[in-house]
Coordinates of C-alpha atoms and ligand atoms in Angstrom, one line a residue:
X1 CA 140.1 30.4 2.8
X2 CA 138.1 32.9 4.9
X3 CA 135.8 35.1 3.0
X4 CA 135.4 38.7 4.0
X5 CA 133.6 41.9 2.7
X6 CA 134.6 45.5 2.7
X7 CA 131.9 48.3 3.3
X8 CA 133.0 51.4 1.4
X9 CA 135.6 51.5 -1.4
X10 CA 137.1 54.9 -0.5
X11 CA 140.6 55.6 0.6
X12 CA 140.8 53.1 3.5
X13 CA 138.5 50.5 1.9
X14 CA 140.6 50.3 -1.3
X15 CA 143.7 50.2 1.0
X16 CA 142.3 47.2 2.8
X17 CA 142.0 45.3 -0.6
X18 CA 145.5 46.4 -1.5
X19 CA 147.0 45.3 1.9
X20 CA 145.3 41.9 1.7
X21 CA 146.5 41.3 -1.9
X22 CA 150.0 42.6 -1.4
X23 CA 150.7 40.8 1.9
X24 CA 148.7 37.6 1.1
X25 CA 151.3 35.1 2.3
X26 CA 152.3 36.9 5.5
X27 CA 148.6 37.4 6.4
X28 CA 147.7 33.8 5.8
X29 CA 150.6 32.5 7.9
X30 CA 149.7 34.8 10.8
X31 CA 145.9 34.2 10.5
X32 CA 146.3 30.4 10.1
X33 CA 144.2 30.7 6.9
X34 CA 144.1 32.7 3.7
X35 CA 141.8 35.8 3.6
X36 CA 139.9 36.7 0.4
X37 CA 137.7 39.8 -0.2
X38 CA 134.6 38.3 -1.8
X39 CA 132.5 41.5 -1.9
X40 CA 132.9 45.3 -1.7
X41 CA 129.8 47.3 -0.8
X42 CA 129.6 50.8 -2.5
X43 CA 126.9 52.9 -4.1
X44 CA 129.4 53.6 -6.9
X45 CA 130.6 51.5 -9.8
X46 CA 134.3 51.2 -10.6
X47 CA 134.3 50.4 -14.3
X48 CA 137.8 49.3 -15.4
X49 CA 138.9 48.5 -11.8
X50 CA 139.5 44.8 -11.1
X51 CA 137.3 45.3 -8.0
X52 CA 134.2 46.0 -10.2
X53 CA 133.2 42.3 -10.4
X54 CA 133.1 42.1 -6.6
X55 CA 131.1 45.4 -6.1
X56 CA 127.6 45.0 -4.7
X57 CA 125.1 47.8 -4.0
X58 CA 122.8 45.9 -1.7
X59 CA 124.1 45.2 1.8
X60 CA 121.6 42.3 2.3
X61 CA 123.5 40.2 -0.3
X62 CA 126.5 40.3 2.1
X63 CA 124.6 39.9 5.3
X64 CA 122.8 36.9 3.9
X65 CA 125.9 35.1 2.7
X66 CA 127.0 32.5 5.4
X67 CA 130.5 32.3 3.9
X68 CA 131.3 35.9 5.0
X69 CA 132.9 35.8 8.4
X70 CA 134.4 39.3 8.8
X71 CA 133.4 42.7 7.5
X72 CA 135.7 45.8 7.2
X73 CA 133.6 48.9 7.8
X74 CA 135.5 51.7 6.2
X75 CA 132.5 53.9 5.3
X76 CA 133.0 56.6 8.0
X77 CA 130.2 58.6 9.6
X78 CA 127.4 57.3 11.8
X79 CA 124.7 56.3 9.2
X80 CA 124.4 53.9 7.4
X81 CA 127.5 52.5 9.0
X82 CA 125.8 52.0 12.4
X83 CA 122.8 50.2 11.0
X84 CA 124.9 48.0 8.8
X85 CA 127.4 47.2 11.6
X86 CA 124.6 46.2 14.0
X87 CA 123.0 43.9 11.4
X88 CA 126.3 42.3 10.5
X89 CA 127.1 41.6 14.2
X90 CA 123.6 40.2 14.8
X91 CA 124.3 37.9 11.9
X92 CA 127.5 36.6 13.7
X93 CA 129.9 38.4 11.4
X94 CA 132.8 40.2 13.0
X95 CA 133.3 43.9 12.1
X96 CA 136.7 45.7 11.9
X97 CA 136.5 49.4 11.5
X98 CA 138.4 52.7 11.1
X99 CA 135.3 54.7 11.9
X100 CA 136.2 56.7 15.0
X101 CA 132.9 58.6 15.0
X102 CA 130.9 55.4 15.2
X103 CA 133.2 53.8 17.8
X104 CA 133.1 57.0 20.0
X105 CA 129.3 57.2 19.7
X106 CA 128.2 53.5 19.8
X107 CA 131.3 51.4 20.5
X108 CA 130.1 50.0 23.8
X109 CA 126.8 48.9 22.4
X110 CA 128.4 47.3 19.3
X111 CA 130.9 45.4 21.4
X112 CA 128.1 44.1 23.6
X113 CA 126.1 43.0 20.5
X114 CA 129.2 41.3 19.2
X115 CA 129.7 39.4 22.5
X116 CA 126.1 38.2 22.4
X117 CA 126.5 36.8 18.8
X118 CA 129.9 35.0 19.1
X119 CA 131.8 37.6 17.0
X120 CA 133.9 40.7 17.6
X121 CA 133.9 44.4 17.0
X122 CA 137.4 45.7 16.6
X123 CA 138.6 49.3 15.9
X124 CA 142.4 49.5 16.0
X125 CA 142.4 51.9 13.0
X126 CA 140.1 54.4 14.7
X127 CA 142.8 55.9 16.8
X128 CA 146.4 56.7 15.6
X129 CA 145.8 55.1 12.2
X130 CA 148.5 52.4 11.8
X131 CA 149.9 52.8 15.3
X132 CA 148.8 49.8 17.4
X133 CA 147.7 51.8 20.4
X134 CA 144.4 50.0 21.1
X135 CA 145.9 46.6 21.2
X136 CA 148.8 47.9 23.3
X137 CA 146.4 49.2 25.9
X138 CA 144.1 46.2 25.8
X139 CA 146.6 43.4 25.5
X140 CA 150.2 44.5 26.1
X141 CA 149.9 46.8 29.1
X142 CA 147.5 44.7 31.1
X143 CA 149.9 44.6 34.1
X144 CA 150.0 48.4 34.2
X145 CA 147.9 51.1 35.9
X146 CA 147.8 53.9 33.4
X147 CA 147.3 57.4 34.9
X148 CA 148.1 59.7 31.9
X149 CA 147.5 59.6 28.2
X150 CA 148.8 62.5 26.1
X151 CA 148.0 62.0 22.4
X152 CA 148.9 63.8 19.3
X153 CA 145.9 62.2 17.6
X154 CA 145.4 64.3 14.5
X155 CA 147.9 64.4 11.7
X156 CA 146.4 67.5 10.0
X157 CA 146.7 69.7 13.0
X158 CA 150.2 68.4 13.9
X159 CA 151.3 69.1 10.3
X160 CA 149.9 72.7 10.6
X161 CA 151.5 73.3 14.0
X162 CA 154.9 71.9 12.9
X163 CA 154.9 74.1 9.7
X164 CA 153.7 77.2 11.6
X165 CA 156.6 76.7 14.0
X166 CA 159.2 76.0 11.3
X167 CA 158.2 78.7 8.8
X168 CA 156.7 81.3 11.1
X169 CA 153.7 81.2 8.8
X170 CA 150.1 82.1 9.6
X171 CA 147.5 79.4 10.4
X172 CA 145.3 80.0 7.3
X173 CA 148.1 79.7 4.8
X174 CA 149.3 76.3 6.2
X175 CA 145.7 75.0 6.5
X176 CA 145.2 75.7 2.8
X177 CA 148.5 73.8 2.1
X178 CA 147.3 70.9 4.3
X179 CA 144.1 70.7 2.3
X180 CA 145.9 70.7 -1.0
X181 CA 148.1 67.9 0.2
X182 CA 144.9 66.0 1.1
X183 CA 145.6 65.7 4.8
X184 CA 142.6 67.7 6.1
X185 CA 139.1 66.0 6.4
X186 CA 136.4 67.0 3.9
X187 CA 135.2 69.3 6.6
X188 CA 138.4 70.8 8.1
X189 CA 136.5 71.8 11.3
X190 CA 136.7 68.2 12.4
X191 CA 140.5 68.5 12.5
X192 CA 141.2 72.1 13.3
X193 CA 138.5 72.5 16.0
X194 CA 139.7 69.4 17.7
X195 CA 136.5 67.3 17.2
X196 CA 138.5 64.4 15.6
X197 CA 141.0 64.3 18.4
X198 CA 138.1 64.5 20.9
X199 CA 136.5 61.3 19.5
X200 CA 139.9 59.6 19.7
X201 CA 140.8 60.6 23.3
X202 CA 137.2 59.5 24.2
X203 CA 138.0 56.0 22.8
X204 CA 141.3 55.8 24.7
X205 CA 139.7 57.1 27.9
X206 CA 137.0 54.5 27.6
X207 CA 139.6 51.8 27.4
X208 CA 141.4 53.3 30.3
X209 CA 138.4 53.1 32.6
X210 CA 136.6 50.1 31.0
X211 CA 133.5 52.2 31.0
X212 CA 132.0 54.5 28.3
X213 CA 133.5 58.0 28.3
X214 CA 131.0 60.2 26.4
X215 CA 133.0 62.4 24.0
X216 CA 130.4 65.2 24.5
X217 CA 131.6 65.7 28.1
X218 CA 135.2 66.3 26.9
X219 CA 136.2 70.0 26.8
X220 CA 137.6 70.6 23.3
X221 CA 139.5 73.5 21.9
X222 CA 141.2 73.5 18.5
X223 CA 144.2 75.3 17.0
X224 CA 142.5 78.1 15.1
X225 CA 143.6 80.8 17.6
X226 CA 147.3 79.9 17.6
X227 CA 149.5 82.5 15.9
X228 CA 153.2 82.5 14.9
X229 CA 154.1 84.6 18.0
X230 CA 152.8 81.8 20.3
X231 CA 155.6 79.6 19.0
X232 CA 158.2 82.3 19.8
X233 CA 156.9 82.5 23.4
X234 CA 156.8 78.7 23.6
X235 CA 160.5 78.5 22.5
X236 CA 161.5 81.1 25.1
X237 CA 160.3 78.7 27.8
X238 CA 161.8 75.6 26.0
X239 CA 158.4 74.2 24.9
X240 CA 156.6 73.1 21.7
X241 CA 152.9 73.7 21.0
X242 CA 151.0 70.5 20.3
X243 CA 147.3 69.8 20.0
X244 CA 147.0 67.2 22.8
X245 CA 144.2 64.8 23.7
X246 CA 144.8 64.5 27.4
X247 CA 143.3 62.0 29.8
X248 CA 144.7 62.0 33.2
X249 CA 144.0 60.7 36.7
X250 CA 145.3 63.0 39.5
X251 CA 144.6 63.4 43.2
X252 CA 142.0 66.1 42.2
X253 CA 140.0 63.7 39.9
X254 CA 139.7 62.1 36.5
X255 CA 140.0 64.6 33.6
X256 CA 140.0 64.6 29.9
X257 CA 140.3 67.5 27.4
X258 CA 141.6 68.4 24.0
X259 CA 143.5 71.7 23.6
X260 CA 146.7 73.1 22.4
X261 CA 149.4 72.5 25.1
X262 CA 152.9 73.5 25.8
X263 CA 155.0 70.4 26.0
X264 CA 158.7 70.5 27.2
X265 CA 160.9 70.5 24.1
X266 CA 162.9 67.5 25.5
X267 CA 159.8 65.3 26.2
X268 CA 159.3 62.3 23.9
X269 CA 156.0 63.6 22.5
X270 CA 157.6 67.0 21.5
X271 CA 159.5 65.1 18.8
X272 CA 156.3 64.0 17.1
X273 CA 156.2 66.3 14.1
X274 CA 154.6 66.8 10.7
X275 CA 151.7 64.5 9.9
X276 CA 152.8 61.8 12.4
X277 CA 150.8 60.9 15.5
X278 CA 152.2 59.9 18.9
X279 CA 150.6 58.7 22.1
X280 CA 152.6 59.1 25.3
X281 CA 151.4 56.9 28.2
X282 CA 152.4 57.1 31.8
X283 CA 151.9 54.0 33.9
X284 CA 153.0 52.9 37.3
X285 CA 155.4 50.1 36.4
X286 CA 156.7 50.9 32.9
X287 CA 156.8 54.7 33.5
X288 CA 156.7 56.8 30.3
X289 CA 156.3 55.0 26.9
X290 CA 155.6 56.5 23.5
X291 CA 153.8 55.0 20.5
X292 CA 154.6 56.7 17.3
X293 CA 153.8 56.4 13.6
X294 CA 151.5 57.3 10.8
X295 CA 148.1 58.3 12.2
X296 CA 146.4 58.6 8.8
X297 CA 146.7 57.6 5.2
X298 CA 145.5 54.8 3.0
X299 CA 147.9 52.0 3.7
X300 CA 148.8 52.6 7.4
X301 CA 145.1 52.8 8.3
X302 CA 144.2 49.9 6.2
X303 CA 147.0 47.8 7.7
X304 CA 145.5 48.3 11.2
X305 CA 142.0 47.2 9.8
X306 CA 143.5 44.1 8.3
X307 CA 145.4 43.4 11.5
X308 CA 142.0 43.3 13.3
X309 CA 140.7 41.0 10.6
X310 CA 143.6 38.6 11.3
X311 CA 142.6 38.7 15.0
X312 CA 139.0 37.9 14.1
X313 CA 140.0 35.0 11.8
X314 CA 142.0 33.5 14.7
X315 CA 138.9 33.6 16.8
X316 CA 136.1 32.6 14.4
X317 CA 133.1 31.2 16.4
X318 CA 134.3 33.1 19.5
X319 CA 134.4 36.7 20.7
X320 CA 137.2 39.0 21.6
X321 CA 136.1 40.6 25.0
X322 CA 134.7 44.1 24.9
X323 CA 137.3 46.9 25.7
X324 CA 134.7 48.8 27.7
X325 CA 131.1 48.4 28.8
X326 CA 128.0 50.7 28.4
X327 CA 128.2 52.1 32.0
X328 CA 128.7 55.9 31.6
X329 CA 132.0 57.1 33.2
X330 CA 131.5 60.5 34.6
X331 CA 134.7 62.6 34.6
X332 CA 135.6 65.3 37.1
X333 CA 134.7 68.9 36.0
X334 CA 137.8 70.5 34.4
X335 CA 137.5 73.4 36.8
X336 CA 139.5 71.3 39.3
X337 CA 142.3 70.3 37.0
X338 CA 145.6 71.9 38.0
X339 CA 148.2 73.0 35.4
X340 CA 150.3 76.1 34.4
X341 CA 149.2 78.7 31.9
X342 CA 151.2 80.9 29.5
X343 CA 149.1 84.1 29.2
X344 CA 149.8 86.8 26.7
X345 CA 148.9 90.3 27.9
X346 CA 148.7 93.5 26.0
X347 CA 150.9 96.3 27.4
X348 CA 154.3 96.4 29.0
X349 CA 155.4 94.4 32.1
X350 CA 156.3 97.6 34.1
X351 CA 152.7 98.8 33.9
X352 CA 151.0 95.3 34.1
X353 CA 153.2 93.2 36.3
X354 CA 151.6 94.1 39.6
X355 CA 148.1 93.5 38.2
X356 CA 149.1 90.1 36.8
X357 CA 150.8 89.1 40.1
X358 CA 147.8 90.2 42.1
X359 CA 145.6 88.0 39.8
X360 CA 147.8 84.9 39.3
X361 CA 150.2 84.9 42.2
X362 CA 153.8 83.9 41.4
X363 CA 154.5 84.4 37.7
X364 CA 157.5 84.3 35.4
X365 CA 157.6 87.2 32.9
X366 CA 158.4 86.1 29.3
X367 CA 159.3 88.8 26.7
X368 CA 160.2 88.3 23.1
X369 CA 161.8 90.8 20.7
X370 CA 159.1 90.0 18.1
X371 CA 156.4 91.6 20.3
X372 CA 157.0 95.2 21.3
X373 CA 153.5 96.0 22.7
X374 CA 152.8 92.8 24.7
X375 CA 154.4 90.3 27.0
X376 CA 153.5 86.9 28.5
X377 CA 153.4 85.4 32.0
X378 CA 153.9 81.8 32.9
X379 CA 151.8 81.1 36.0
X380 CA 152.4 78.6 38.7
X381 CA 150.2 75.5 38.9
X382 CA 146.6 76.6 39.4
X383 CA 143.2 75.0 38.7
X384 CA 141.2 75.9 35.6
X385 CA 138.6 77.6 37.9
X386 CA 141.3 79.6 39.6
X387 CA 142.7 80.6 36.2
X388 CA 139.2 81.7 34.9
X389 CA 138.6 83.8 38.0
X390 CA 142.0 85.4 37.8
X391 CA 141.8 86.0 34.0
X392 CA 138.5 87.9 34.4
X393 CA 140.4 90.6 36.3
X394 CA 142.7 91.2 33.3
X395 CA 140.8 92.4 30.2
X396 CA 144.2 93.0 28.5
X397 CA 144.7 89.2 28.0
X398 CA 145.3 88.3 24.3
X399 CA 145.4 84.5 24.7
X400 CA 146.4 81.6 26.9
X401 CA 148.0 78.2 26.3
X402 CA 148.0 75.4 28.9
X403 CA 151.1 73.7 30.1
Ligands
LIG1 N1 141.9 63.8 9.5 C1 142.5 62.8 10.4 C2 143.9 63.3 10.7 C3 142.6 61.5 9.7 O1 144.4 64.3 10.2 O2 144.6 62.7 11.6 C4 142.8 60.3 10.5 O3 141.9 60.1 11.5

């Protein structure tokens, strides 16, 4: 029997205990040994909960116990998770985490420390919840050269966008509903401003390059400015609006960004709705592939953590290689990234068309009956810098979504 500990008995931590207890036999068969949760670290007590007898408040008790081989870090946030994880790895205990903030900020260092101490630092649950995207990129698609990652990486915002499109409802109303349903993070800014998706695309980009992509260099725009009218324009050009974490290699450079994007209604990722996540990869042999499922929630996320525990148990005394190293990967400035833009403009096409054409070049005019005093133009492919320069000449612009 392999003894493990769980740091943090919140939603995911309690899910880890539940997954291990519910699927005991399957897990033991696949790991080659049974797995038992010996300790749960939490500052709280859980009187009346069967876990209470395993609760400890002092991390040192766990770190000093040679029986503990693997730790599930489900605390979230940088500290004290960072300090506890480092200490655990230095003690030769593998750590499996759902903590995307910590992985994005210190993942490379923690993987190096794990390698130096014959243990592993794994984080399948940090991106896409229960969807096995990390292992797919690290272990399954090793014969592929991936050149495009498009991820719907945040369930809350995908729920909001899906509902706004279906109901024609305003952003604020659906956000409130998402919070009542418990989807949004404690601080909804992390979801709606795109910060959560930014950490996740930074992690996937780091795997893509094998070097550390600092999340702070990724341009990030959330969904707070999207209105019901935007969906009507999108529909008029056969598109859906999704918050996309994009990481792409083109002939102009290597780019990453998080922003609302227009995706063709018939593309696989356009069918990822509600609270679900989806990651669409493009690679040179396999072509397009889509990984879809529950990107959040207690049991799906906990299942990914426990899957990592099983990997660690299979490799006790050894180390699973780091997915990327500490070398900083500098991405190309987004100014050079080429794409189309759907631009909403105040006024009528007869008065504005010439001005828009002079600024953007060839454009397609998009008009919807729901908007009498405005219209939109779909530009041809142009770089972000070219777009910015052109947009400066048109103060009547109401909004823009990339395609
Ligand atoms: N708030 C996140 C989401 C949780 O909505 O996807 C999972 O990381």
